[in-house]
Amino acid sequence: MFDWLKKKPSHERAIDWFKQHMVPGQGIIVHTKQPVPYPEVTGYFIPTLYNWDEKELARTCTKWLLSIQFPDGAFPAPDGVPYTFDTAQIMRGLCAALGDVEGVETALRNACDWTLTQVDPSGRLKTPSTELWTDIASDLIHTYALPPLVQAGKLLGVKEYEEAAHFVLDYYKKQEGLVPFNRLSHFHAYAMEALCEMGELDLAARGMADVEKCQRKDGSIPAYPDVDWICSTGIAQYAIVWYTLGKKQQADLAMHYLEKIQNKSGGFNGSYGKGAKYIAGAEISWAVKYFLDAHLLKMRGEGKHA
């Protein structure tokens, strides 16, 4: 029954998954067991959509995000509360849509200005709540909030945004737990991606050396160094970092593994394997986003275009 699906390229199946799991006129769902639109993931999916020439979908997502921005510039998480991390990921989308969707520039400035109010004098990035990720993530994911602040600063000509991002980065670079692979691969990979985006390639390479030691012959990477099960998103993100660092062999292996475990729907469960604990029973939207980003880097490295 699904033979025709298997013949369709993995990236096309992933894009189809997005189209089938987008709330009409709004954004991408959280996951298949929580089919409500997810502002954060919708935000960082927008650059991916533009890169894959899905401009109308990108515009629809952008317009929905503009409609839900709080008056102070922040954006809500699915629980209706503003999170600094989530707002920053929406800023990624606004940067991509700047000049293409009306109203984006004002929204982006307001989001950046609000983000600056969350910078502690020490350099730590604060957030109004951590309720949705306290038990599984840590403050270190806030490194991934810095590249969109730098990008916005460059696009809008506001040096203060760039300076704030580098001030915060200096704080996190001093945290001993930032670089080692000592947490869920998805959240560790956020930091590795952020370091690459911020030009800290040597630090990222140090963290990825830990990951490389854990990569198995089939290309998989454990969700934590001491478990058997895997986190699909983490593997896709590590592929992105490896491509960025010029580690094509490791990245290709990771991508081959992801294509092997990709569901018939084109999506990915949060995790796979015995004892899997990260949204194992549902297909998550962010795994699709990072798979598409990694696949694009793979194609470009092979001289192909989306």
PDB file of C-alpha atoms in Angstrom:
ATOM      1  CA  MET A   1       0.000   0.000   0.000  1.00  0.00           C
ATOM      2  CA  PHE A   2       2.850   2.384   0.832  1.00  0.00           C
ATOM      3  CA  ASP A   3       5.264   1.312  -1.922  1.00  0.00           C
ATOM      4  CA  TRP A   4       4.771   4.568  -3.820  1.00  0.00           C
ATOM      5  CA  LEU A   5       5.688   6.539  -0.710  1.00  0.00           C
ATOM      6  CA  LYS A   6       8.986   4.716  -0.380  1.00  0.00           C
ATOM      7  CA  LYS A   7       9.938   5.811  -3.875  1.00  0.00           C
ATOM      8  CA  LYS A   8       9.390   9.455  -3.022  1.00  0.00           C
ATOM      9  CA  PRO A   9      12.578  11.242  -1.861  1.00  0.00           C
ATOM     10  CA  SER A  10      12.896  11.579   1.895  1.00  0.00           C
ATOM     11  CA  HIS A  11      12.927  15.382   1.812  1.00  0.00           C
ATOM     12  CA  GLU A  12       9.728  15.511  -0.256  1.00  0.00           C
ATOM     13  CA  ARG A  13       8.038  13.211   2.246  1.00  0.00           C
ATOM     14  CA  ALA A  14       9.209  15.487   5.073  1.00  0.00           C
ATOM     15  CA  ILE A  15       7.794  18.566   3.328  1.00  0.00           C
ATOM     16  CA  ASP A  16       4.528  16.693   2.756  1.00  0.00           C
ATOM     17  CA  TRP A  17       4.432  15.933   6.476  1.00  0.00           C
ATOM     18  CA  PHE A  18       4.672  19.653   7.240  1.00  0.00           C
ATOM     19  CA  LYS A  19       1.830  20.461   4.851  1.00  0.00           C
ATOM     20  CA  GLN A  20      -0.352  17.764   6.358  1.00  0.00           C
ATOM     21  CA  HIS A  21       0.306  18.855   9.944  1.00  0.00           C
ATOM     22  CA  MET A  22      -0.059  22.609   9.652  1.00  0.00           C
ATOM     23  CA  VAL A  23      -3.119  24.170  11.249  1.00  0.00           C
ATOM     24  CA  PRO A  24      -4.806  25.979   8.325  1.00  0.00           C
ATOM     25  CA  GLY A  25      -3.921  29.665   8.295  1.00  0.00           C
ATOM     26  CA  GLN A  26      -1.719  29.320  11.370  1.00  0.00           C
ATOM     27  CA  GLY A  27       1.404  27.247  11.996  1.00  0.00           C
ATOM     28  CA  ILE A  28       2.877  23.790  12.453  1.00  0.00           C
ATOM     29  CA  ILE A  29       1.515  21.581  15.233  1.00  0.00           C
ATOM     30  CA  VAL A  30       3.437  20.645  18.378  1.00  0.00           C
ATOM     31  CA  HIS A  31       3.204  16.926  17.657  1.00  0.00           C
ATOM     32  CA  THR A  32       0.632  14.395  16.516  1.00  0.00           C
ATOM     33  CA  LYS A  33      -0.753  13.924  20.034  1.00  0.00           C
ATOM     34  CA  GLN A  34      -0.918  17.685  20.632  1.00  0.00           C
ATOM     35  CA  PRO A  35      -2.209  19.064  17.303  1.00  0.00           C
ATOM     36  CA  VAL A  36      -2.220  22.732  18.277  1.00  0.00           C
ATOM     37  CA  PRO A  37      -0.011  25.290  16.501  1.00  0.00           C
ATOM     38  CA  TYR A  38       3.432  25.771  18.039  1.00  0.00           C
ATOM     39  CA  PRO A  39       4.718  29.359  17.736  1.00  0.00           C
ATOM     40  CA  GLU A  40       8.371  28.557  18.517  1.00  0.00           C
ATOM     41  CA  VAL A  41       8.747  25.762  15.967  1.00  0.00           C
ATOM     42  CA  THR A  42       6.646  27.657  13.424  1.00  0.00           C
ATOM     43  CA  GLY A  43       9.108  30.524  13.839  1.00  0.00           C
ATOM     44  CA  TYR A  44      12.261  28.586  13.154  1.00  0.00           C
ATOM     45  CA  PHE A  45      10.534  26.575  10.443  1.00  0.00           C
ATOM     46  CA  ILE A  46      10.035  29.755   8.363  1.00  0.00           C
ATOM     47  CA  PRO A  47      13.669  29.998   7.144  1.00  0.00           C
ATOM     48  CA  THR A  48      13.473  26.296   6.249  1.00  0.00           C
ATOM     49  CA  LEU A  49      10.346  26.899   4.189  1.00  0.00           C
ATOM     50  CA  TYR A  50      11.966  29.782   2.333  1.00  0.00           C
ATOM     51  CA  ASN A  51      15.039  27.641   1.668  1.00  0.00           C
ATOM     52  CA  TRP A  52      12.864  24.911   0.173  1.00  0.00           C
ATOM     53  CA  ASP A  53      10.963  27.467  -1.947  1.00  0.00           C
ATOM     54  CA  GLU A  54       7.729  27.058   0.027  1.00  0.00           C
ATOM     55  CA  LYS A  55       7.212  30.819   0.149  1.00  0.00           C
ATOM     56  CA  GLU A  56       3.444  30.882   0.541  1.00  0.00           C
ATOM     57  CA  LEU A  57       3.606  28.542   3.510  1.00  0.00           C
ATOM     58  CA  ALA A  58       6.339  30.725   5.010  1.00  0.00           C
ATOM     59  CA  ARG A  59       4.190  33.837   4.548  1.00  0.00           C
ATOM     60  CA  THR A  60       1.143  32.183   6.099  1.00  0.00           C
ATOM     61  CA  CYS A  61       3.163  31.135   9.135  1.00  0.00           C
ATOM     62  CA  THR A  62       4.680  34.617   9.455  1.00  0.00           C
ATOM     63  CA  LYS A  63       1.310  36.381   9.305  1.00  0.00           C
ATOM     64  CA  TRP A  64      -0.063  34.099  12.005  1.00  0.00           C
ATOM     65  CA  LEU A  65       2.898  34.839  14.268  1.00  0.00           C
ATOM     66  CA  LEU A  66       2.446  38.578  13.764  1.00  0.00           C
ATOM     67  CA  SER A  67      -1.162  38.183  14.901  1.00  0.00           C
ATOM     68  CA  ILE A  68      -0.239  36.575  18.234  1.00  0.00           C
ATOM     69  CA  GLN A  69       2.660  38.809  19.331  1.00  0.00           C
ATOM     70  CA  PHE A  70       2.171  40.357  22.761  1.00  0.00           C
ATOM     71  CA  PRO A  71       2.129  44.178  23.038  1.00  0.00           C
ATOM     72  CA  ASP A  72       5.518  44.115  24.812  1.00  0.00           C
ATOM     73  CA  GLY A  73       7.138  42.287  21.877  1.00  0.00           C
ATOM     74  CA  ALA A  74       7.316  38.770  23.306  1.00  0.00           C
ATOM     75  CA  PHE A  75       5.598  35.709  21.861  1.00  0.00           C
ATOM     76  CA  PRO A  76       3.676  32.979  23.685  1.00  0.00           C
ATOM     77  CA  ALA A  77       4.541  29.322  24.038  1.00  0.00           C
ATOM     78  CA  PRO A  78       1.717  26.765  23.676  1.00  0.00           C
ATOM     79  CA  ASP A  79       0.828  27.396  27.336  1.00  0.00           C
ATOM     80  CA  GLY A  80       0.205  31.079  26.568  1.00  0.00           C
ATOM     81  CA  VAL A  81       3.230  32.265  28.551  1.00  0.00           C
ATOM     82  CA  PRO A  82       6.136  34.170  26.950  1.00  0.00           C
ATOM     83  CA  TYR A  83       9.492  32.390  26.870  1.00  0.00           C
ATOM     84  CA  THR A  84      12.734  34.062  25.858  1.00  0.00           C
ATOM     85  CA  PHE A  85      13.830  30.984  23.904  1.00  0.00           C
ATOM     86  CA  ASP A  86      10.564  30.771  21.997  1.00  0.00           C
ATOM     87  CA  THR A  87      10.544  34.477  21.175  1.00  0.00           C
ATOM     88  CA  ALA A  88      14.088  34.210  19.819  1.00  0.00           C
ATOM     89  CA  GLN A  89      13.172  31.298  17.559  1.00  0.00           C
ATOM     90  CA  ILE A  90      10.289  33.321  16.161  1.00  0.00           C
ATOM     91  CA  MET A  91      12.832  36.069  15.508  1.00  0.00           C
ATOM     92  CA  ARG A  92      14.600  33.619  13.196  1.00  0.00           C
ATOM     93  CA  GLY A  93      11.433  33.437  11.152  1.00  0.00           C
ATOM     94  CA  LEU A  94      10.924  37.186  11.177  1.00  0.00           C
ATOM     95  CA  CYS A  95      14.482  37.730   9.939  1.00  0.00           C
ATOM     96  CA  ALA A  96      13.785  35.377   7.038  1.00  0.00           C
ATOM     97  CA  ALA A  97      10.487  37.100   6.199  1.00  0.00           C
ATOM     98  CA  LEU A  98      11.850  40.648   6.488  1.00  0.00           C
ATOM     99  CA  GLY A  99      11.086  42.514   3.270  1.00  0.00           C
ATOM    100  CA  ASP A 100       8.609  39.854   2.158  1.00  0.00           C
ATOM    101  CA  VAL A 101       5.749  40.210   4.660  1.00  0.00           C
ATOM    102  CA  GLU A 102       4.297  43.526   5.750  1.00  0.00           C
ATOM    103  CA  GLY A 103       4.687  44.377   9.416  1.00  0.00           C
ATOM    104  CA  VAL A 104       7.670  42.146  10.057  1.00  0.00           C
ATOM    105  CA  GLU A 105      10.196  44.905  10.717  1.00  0.00           C
ATOM    106  CA  THR A 106       8.218  46.437  13.568  1.00  0.00           C
ATOM    107  CA  ALA A 107       7.500  43.030  15.065  1.00  0.00           C
ATOM    108  CA  LEU A 108      11.168  42.049  14.866  1.00  0.00           C
ATOM    109  CA  ARG A 109      12.344  45.262  16.522  1.00  0.00           C
ATOM    110  CA  ASN A 110       9.805  44.834  19.315  1.00  0.00           C
ATOM    111  CA  ALA A 111      10.829  41.200  19.853  1.00  0.00           C
ATOM    112  CA  CYS A 112      14.504  42.152  20.006  1.00  0.00           C
ATOM    113  CA  ASP A 113      13.832  45.030  22.387  1.00  0.00           C
ATOM    114  CA  TRP A 114      11.891  42.680  24.671  1.00  0.00           C
ATOM    115  CA  THR A 115      14.691  40.091  24.534  1.00  0.00           C
ATOM    116  CA  LEU A 116      17.161  42.727  25.716  1.00  0.00           C
ATOM    117  CA  THR A 117      15.019  43.216  28.841  1.00  0.00           C
ATOM    118  CA  GLN A 118      15.773  39.572  29.700  1.00  0.00           C
ATOM    119  CA  VAL A 119      19.559  40.040  29.753  1.00  0.00           C
ATOM    120  CA  ASP A 120      20.810  39.850  33.329  1.00  0.00           C
ATOM    121  CA  PRO A 121      23.727  42.135  34.356  1.00  0.00           C
ATOM    122  CA  SER A 122      25.849  38.966  34.623  1.00  0.00           C
ATOM    123  CA  GLY A 123      25.124  38.132  30.990  1.00  0.00           C
ATOM    124  CA  ARG A 124      22.737  35.283  31.743  1.00  0.00           C
ATOM    125  CA  LEU A 125      19.591  35.272  29.646  1.00  0.00           C
ATOM    126  CA  LYS A 126      16.495  35.206  31.820  1.00  0.00           C
ATOM    127  CA  THR A 127      13.027  33.969  30.888  1.00  0.00           C
ATOM    128  CA  PRO A 128       9.600  34.604  32.430  1.00  0.00           C
ATOM    129  CA  SER A 129       9.018  30.861  32.765  1.00  0.00           C
ATOM    130  CA  THR A 130      10.751  27.507  32.426  1.00  0.00           C
ATOM    131  CA  GLU A 131       7.669  25.424  33.192  1.00  0.00           C
ATOM    132  CA  LEU A 132       7.608  23.591  29.842  1.00  0.00           C
ATOM    133  CA  TRP A 133      11.240  22.472  29.912  1.00  0.00           C
ATOM    134  CA  THR A 134      12.493  22.525  33.512  1.00  0.00           C
ATOM    135  CA  ASP A 135      12.580  18.731  33.849  1.00  0.00           C
ATOM    136  CA  ILE A 136      14.469  18.026  30.612  1.00  0.00           C
ATOM    137  CA  ALA A 137      16.397  21.095  29.444  1.00  0.00           C
ATOM    138  CA  SER A 138      18.627  23.677  31.077  1.00  0.00           C
ATOM    139  CA  ASP A 139      19.456  27.342  30.793  1.00  0.00           C
ATOM    140  CA  LEU A 140      22.201  26.435  28.301  1.00  0.00           C
ATOM    141  CA  ILE A 141      19.668  26.253  25.464  1.00  0.00           C
ATOM    142  CA  HIS A 142      19.581  30.053  25.580  1.00  0.00           C
ATOM    143  CA  THR A 143      22.775  30.091  23.513  1.00  0.00           C
ATOM    144  CA  TYR A 144      20.471  29.234  20.594  1.00  0.00           C
ATOM    145  CA  ALA A 145      18.620  32.491  21.187  1.00  0.00           C
ATOM    146  CA  LEU A 146      21.720  34.548  20.341  1.00  0.00           C
ATOM    147  CA  PRO A 147      22.223  34.034  16.571  1.00  0.00           C
ATOM    148  CA  PRO A 148      18.817  35.516  15.644  1.00  0.00           C
ATOM    149  CA  LEU A 149      19.588  38.543  17.818  1.00  0.00           C
ATOM    150  CA  VAL A 150      22.854  39.042  15.909  1.00  0.00           C
ATOM    151  CA  GLN A 151      21.103  38.499  12.579  1.00  0.00           C
ATOM    152  CA  ALA A 152      18.388  40.998  13.469  1.00  0.00           C
ATOM    153  CA  GLY A 153      21.015  43.520  14.519  1.00  0.00           C
ATOM    154  CA  LYS A 154      22.742  43.228  11.156  1.00  0.00           C
ATOM    155  CA  LEU A 155      19.503  43.372   9.146  1.00  0.00           C
ATOM    156  CA  LEU A 156      18.064  46.298  11.091  1.00  0.00           C
ATOM    157  CA  GLY A 157      21.321  48.163  11.625  1.00  0.00           C
ATOM    158  CA  VAL A 158      21.037  48.031  15.422  1.00  0.00           C
ATOM    159  CA  LYS A 159      24.466  47.404  16.968  1.00  0.00           C
ATOM    160  CA  GLU A 160      22.942  47.099  20.440  1.00  0.00           C
ATOM    161  CA  TYR A 161      21.347  43.759  19.482  1.00  0.00           C
ATOM    162  CA  GLU A 162      24.663  42.332  18.292  1.00  0.00           C
ATOM    163  CA  GLU A 163      26.543  43.622  21.314  1.00  0.00           C
ATOM    164  CA  ALA A 164      23.971  42.153  23.698  1.00  0.00           C
ATOM    165  CA  ALA A 165      24.213  38.753  21.996  1.00  0.00           C
ATOM    166  CA  HIS A 166      27.993  38.662  22.337  1.00  0.00           C
ATOM    167  CA  PHE A 167      27.765  39.831  25.967  1.00  0.00           C
ATOM    168  CA  VAL A 168      25.426  36.922  26.724  1.00  0.00           C
ATOM    169  CA  LEU A 169      27.613  34.494  24.759  1.00  0.00           C
ATOM    170  CA  ASP A 170      30.593  35.426  26.934  1.00  0.00           C
ATOM    171  CA  TYR A 171      28.567  34.414  29.986  1.00  0.00           C
ATOM    172  CA  TYR A 172      27.615  31.014  28.580  1.00  0.00           C
ATOM    173  CA  LYS A 173      31.112  30.265  27.304  1.00  0.00           C
ATOM    174  CA  LYS A 174      32.222  30.392  30.955  1.00  0.00           C
ATOM    175  CA  GLN A 175      29.749  27.674  31.958  1.00  0.00           C
ATOM    176  CA  GLU A 176      31.564  24.345  32.319  1.00  0.00           C
ATOM    177  CA  GLY A 177      28.558  22.339  31.179  1.00  0.00           C
ATOM    178  CA  LEU A 178      28.110  24.112  27.847  1.00  0.00           C
ATOM    179  CA  VAL A 179      30.390  22.088  25.576  1.00  0.00           C
ATOM    180  CA  PRO A 180      30.433  18.452  26.830  1.00  0.00           C
ATOM    181  CA  PHE A 181      27.830  15.971  25.566  1.00  0.00           C
ATOM    182  CA  ASN A 182      26.217  15.601  28.992  1.00  0.00           C
ATOM    183  CA  ARG A 183      22.498  16.094  28.300  1.00  0.00           C
ATOM    184  CA  LEU A 184      19.769  15.118  25.826  1.00  0.00           C
ATOM    185  CA  SER A 185      21.300  15.258  22.345  1.00  0.00           C
ATOM    186  CA  HIS A 186      18.617  17.670  21.088  1.00  0.00           C
ATOM    187  CA  PHE A 187      19.487  20.271  23.728  1.00  0.00           C
ATOM    188  CA  HIS A 188      23.227  19.715  23.483  1.00  0.00           C
ATOM    189  CA  ALA A 189      22.925  20.144  19.716  1.00  0.00           C
ATOM    190  CA  TYR A 190      21.171  23.486  20.187  1.00  0.00           C
ATOM    191  CA  ALA A 191      24.346  24.750  21.859  1.00  0.00           C
ATOM    192  CA  MET A 192      26.611  23.212  19.206  1.00  0.00           C
ATOM    193  CA  GLU A 193      24.570  24.842  16.423  1.00  0.00           C
ATOM    194  CA  ALA A 194      24.578  28.153  18.258  1.00  0.00           C
ATOM    195  CA  LEU A 195      28.352  28.072  18.687  1.00  0.00           C
ATOM    196  CA  CYS A 196      28.754  27.449  14.956  1.00  0.00           C
ATOM    197  CA  GLU A 197      26.392  30.290  14.103  1.00  0.00           C
ATOM    198  CA  MET A 198      28.251  32.611  16.455  1.00  0.00           C
ATOM    199  CA  GLY A 199      31.600  31.750  14.873  1.00  0.00           C
ATOM    200  CA  GLU A 200      32.841  29.641  17.799  1.00  0.00           C
ATOM    201  CA  LEU A 201      33.836  26.690  15.613  1.00  0.00           C
ATOM    202  CA  ASP A 202      36.616  25.438  17.884  1.00  0.00           C
ATOM    203  CA  LEU A 203      34.259  25.159  20.836  1.00  0.00           C
ATOM    204  CA  ALA A 204      31.667  23.407  18.710  1.00  0.00           C
ATOM    205  CA  ALA A 205      34.311  20.988  17.445  1.00  0.00           C
ATOM    206  CA  ARG A 206      35.223  20.127  21.042  1.00  0.00           C
ATOM    207  CA  GLY A 207      31.627  19.269  21.839  1.00  0.00           C
ATOM    208  CA  MET A 208      31.225  17.295  18.634  1.00  0.00           C
ATOM    209  CA  ALA A 209      34.339  15.250  19.451  1.00  0.00           C
ATOM    210  CA  ASP A 210      32.333  13.852  22.379  1.00  0.00           C
ATOM    211  CA  VAL A 211      29.447  13.090  20.049  1.00  0.00           C
ATOM    212  CA  GLU A 212      31.678  11.429  17.458  1.00  0.00           C
ATOM    213  CA  LYS A 213      32.900   8.979  20.098  1.00  0.00           C
ATOM    214  CA  CYS A 214      29.279   7.941  20.652  1.00  0.00           C
ATOM    215  CA  GLN A 215      28.249   7.604  16.992  1.00  0.00           C
ATOM    216  CA  ARG A 216      27.567   3.982  16.084  1.00  0.00           C
ATOM    217  CA  LYS A 217      28.431   2.180  12.870  1.00  0.00           C
ATOM    218  CA  ASP A 218      24.867   2.599  11.581  1.00  0.00           C
ATOM    219  CA  GLY A 219      25.119   6.384  12.011  1.00  0.00           C
ATOM    220  CA  SER A 220      22.907   6.599  15.072  1.00  0.00           C
ATOM    221  CA  ILE A 221      23.822   8.593  18.176  1.00  0.00           C
ATOM    222  CA  PRO A 222      22.395   7.824  21.626  1.00  0.00           C
ATOM    223  CA  ALA A 223      20.045  10.391  23.126  1.00  0.00           C
ATOM    224  CA  TYR A 224      22.371  10.501  26.140  1.00  0.00           C
ATOM    225  CA  PRO A 225      25.904   9.053  26.235  1.00  0.00           C
ATOM    226  CA  ASP A 226      24.799   6.187  28.487  1.00  0.00           C
ATOM    227  CA  VAL A 227      21.532   5.018  26.858  1.00  0.00           C
ATOM    228  CA  ASP A 228      20.637   2.829  23.872  1.00  0.00           C
ATOM    229  CA  TRP A 229      17.679   4.823  22.543  1.00  0.00           C
ATOM    230  CA  ILE A 230      17.996   7.756  20.175  1.00  0.00           C
ATOM    231  CA  CYS A 231      16.490  11.235  19.775  1.00  0.00           C
ATOM    232  CA  SER A 232      15.685  11.863  16.107  1.00  0.00           C
ATOM    233  CA  THR A 233      15.994  15.651  16.304  1.00  0.00           C
ATOM    234  CA  GLY A 234      19.368  15.501  18.003  1.00  0.00           C
ATOM    235  CA  ILE A 235      20.785  13.343  15.222  1.00  0.00           C
ATOM    236  CA  ALA A 236      19.500  15.736  12.533  1.00  0.00           C
ATOM    237  CA  GLN A 237      21.003  18.708  14.365  1.00  0.00           C
ATOM    238  CA  TYR A 238      24.335  16.944  14.789  1.00  0.00           C
ATOM    239  CA  ALA A 239      24.350  16.301  11.035  1.00  0.00           C
ATOM    240  CA  ILE A 240      23.931  20.056  10.487  1.00  0.00           C
ATOM    241  CA  VAL A 241      26.847  20.821  12.797  1.00  0.00           C
ATOM    242  CA  TRP A 242      29.057  18.188  11.198  1.00  0.00           C
ATOM    243  CA  TYR A 243      28.331  19.531   7.713  1.00  0.00           C
ATOM    244  CA  THR A 244      29.169  23.008   9.010  1.00  0.00           C
ATOM    245  CA  LEU A 245      32.456  21.768  10.478  1.00  0.00           C
ATOM    246  CA  GLY A 246      33.381  19.874   7.303  1.00  0.00           C
ATOM    247  CA  LYS A 247      32.824  16.431   8.873  1.00  0.00           C
ATOM    248  CA  LYS A 248      30.963  15.039   5.880  1.00  0.00           C
ATOM    249  CA  GLN A 249      31.451  11.347   6.650  1.00  0.00           C
ATOM    250  CA  GLN A 250      29.893  11.590  10.111  1.00  0.00           C
ATOM    251  CA  ALA A 251      27.081  13.811   8.820  1.00  0.00           C
ATOM    252  CA  ASP A 252      26.274  11.521   5.896  1.00  0.00           C
ATOM    253  CA  LEU A 253      26.173   8.532   8.237  1.00  0.00           C
ATOM    254  CA  ALA A 254      23.714  10.345  10.502  1.00  0.00           C
ATOM    255  CA  MET A 255      21.528  11.286   7.537  1.00  0.00           C
ATOM    256  CA  HIS A 256      21.551   7.729   6.202  1.00  0.00           C
ATOM    257  CA  TYR A 257      20.341   6.531   9.590  1.00  0.00           C
ATOM    258  CA  LEU A 258      17.560   9.130   9.714  1.00  0.00           C
ATOM    259  CA  GLU A 259      16.350   8.182   6.253  1.00  0.00           C
ATOM    260  CA  LYS A 260      16.252   4.566   7.404  1.00  0.00           C
ATOM    261  CA  ILE A 261      14.068   5.321  10.436  1.00  0.00           C
ATOM    262  CA  GLN A 262      11.869   7.976   8.784  1.00  0.00           C
ATOM    263  CA  ASN A 263       8.224   7.020   9.247  1.00  0.00           C
ATOM    264  CA  LYS A 264       6.050   6.227   6.232  1.00  0.00           C
ATOM    265  CA  SER A 265       4.250   9.498   6.895  1.00  0.00           C
ATOM    266  CA  GLY A 266       7.473  11.416   6.245  1.00  0.00           C
ATOM    267  CA  GLY A 267       7.749  12.402   9.887  1.00  0.00           C
ATOM    268  CA  PHE A 268       9.779  11.222  12.860  1.00  0.00           C
ATOM    269  CA  ASN A 269       8.850  10.159  16.376  1.00  0.00           C
ATOM    270  CA  GLY A 270      10.566  12.122  19.097  1.00  0.00           C
ATOM    271  CA  SER A 271      12.678   9.101  19.996  1.00  0.00           C
ATOM    272  CA  TYR A 272      13.131   5.455  19.119  1.00  0.00           C
ATOM    273  CA  GLY A 273      14.441   2.345  20.834  1.00  0.00           C
ATOM    274  CA  LYS A 274      14.004   0.415  24.034  1.00  0.00           C
ATOM    275  CA  GLY A 275      13.382   2.767  26.929  1.00  0.00           C
ATOM    276  CA  ALA A 276      12.876   5.804  24.677  1.00  0.00           C
ATOM    277  CA  LYS A 277      11.683   8.692  26.842  1.00  0.00           C
ATOM    278  CA  TYR A 278      11.527  11.772  24.608  1.00  0.00           C
ATOM    279  CA  ILE A 279       8.022  11.983  23.061  1.00  0.00           C
ATOM    280  CA  ALA A 280       8.449   8.439  21.764  1.00  0.00           C
ATOM    281  CA  GLY A 281       4.760   7.941  20.999  1.00  0.00           C
ATOM    282  CA  ALA A 282       4.214  10.902  18.673  1.00  0.00           C
ATOM    283  CA  GLU A 283       5.638  12.492  15.548  1.00  0.00           C
ATOM    284  CA  ILE A 284       7.217  15.835  16.431  1.00  0.00           C
ATOM    285  CA  SER A 285       7.373  18.832  14.120  1.00  0.00           C
ATOM    286  CA  TRP A 286      10.877  19.992  15.001  1.00  0.00           C
ATOM    287  CA  ALA A 287      12.513  16.733  13.879  1.00  0.00           C
ATOM    288  CA  VAL A 288      11.161  17.393  10.379  1.00  0.00           C
ATOM    289  CA  LYS A 289      12.555  20.940  10.402  1.00  0.00           C
ATOM    290  CA  TYR A 290      16.094  19.881  11.275  1.00  0.00           C
ATOM    291  CA  PHE A 291      16.006  16.912   8.920  1.00  0.00           C
ATOM    292  CA  LEU A 292      15.140  19.294   6.067  1.00  0.00           C
ATOM    293  CA  ASP A 293      17.898  21.714   7.086  1.00  0.00           C
ATOM    294  CA  ALA A 294      20.452  18.914   7.206  1.00  0.00           C
ATOM    295  CA  HIS A 295      19.259  17.454   3.915  1.00  0.00           C
ATOM    296  CA  LEU A 296      19.683  20.819   2.222  1.00  0.00           C
ATOM    297  CA  LEU A 297      23.285  21.045   3.440  1.00  0.00           C
ATOM    298  CA  LYS A 298      23.887  17.512   2.173  1.00  0.00           C
ATOM    299  CA  MET A 299      22.494  18.413  -1.264  1.00  0.00           C
ATOM    300  CA  ARG A 300      24.545  21.596  -1.465  1.00  0.00           C
ATOM    301  CA  GLY A 301      27.659  19.668  -0.565  1.00  0.00           C
ATOM    302  CA  GLU A 302      26.933  17.344  -3.464  1.00  0.00           C
ATOM    303  CA  GLY A 303      26.445  20.275  -5.831  1.00  0.00           C
ATOM    304  CA  LYS A 304      22.669  19.857  -5.929  1.00  0.00           C
ATOM    305  CA  HIS A 305      19.996  22.472  -5.295  1.00  0.00           C
ATOM    306  CA  ALA A 306      16.622  22.349  -3.591  1.00  0.00           C
TER     307      ALA A 306
END
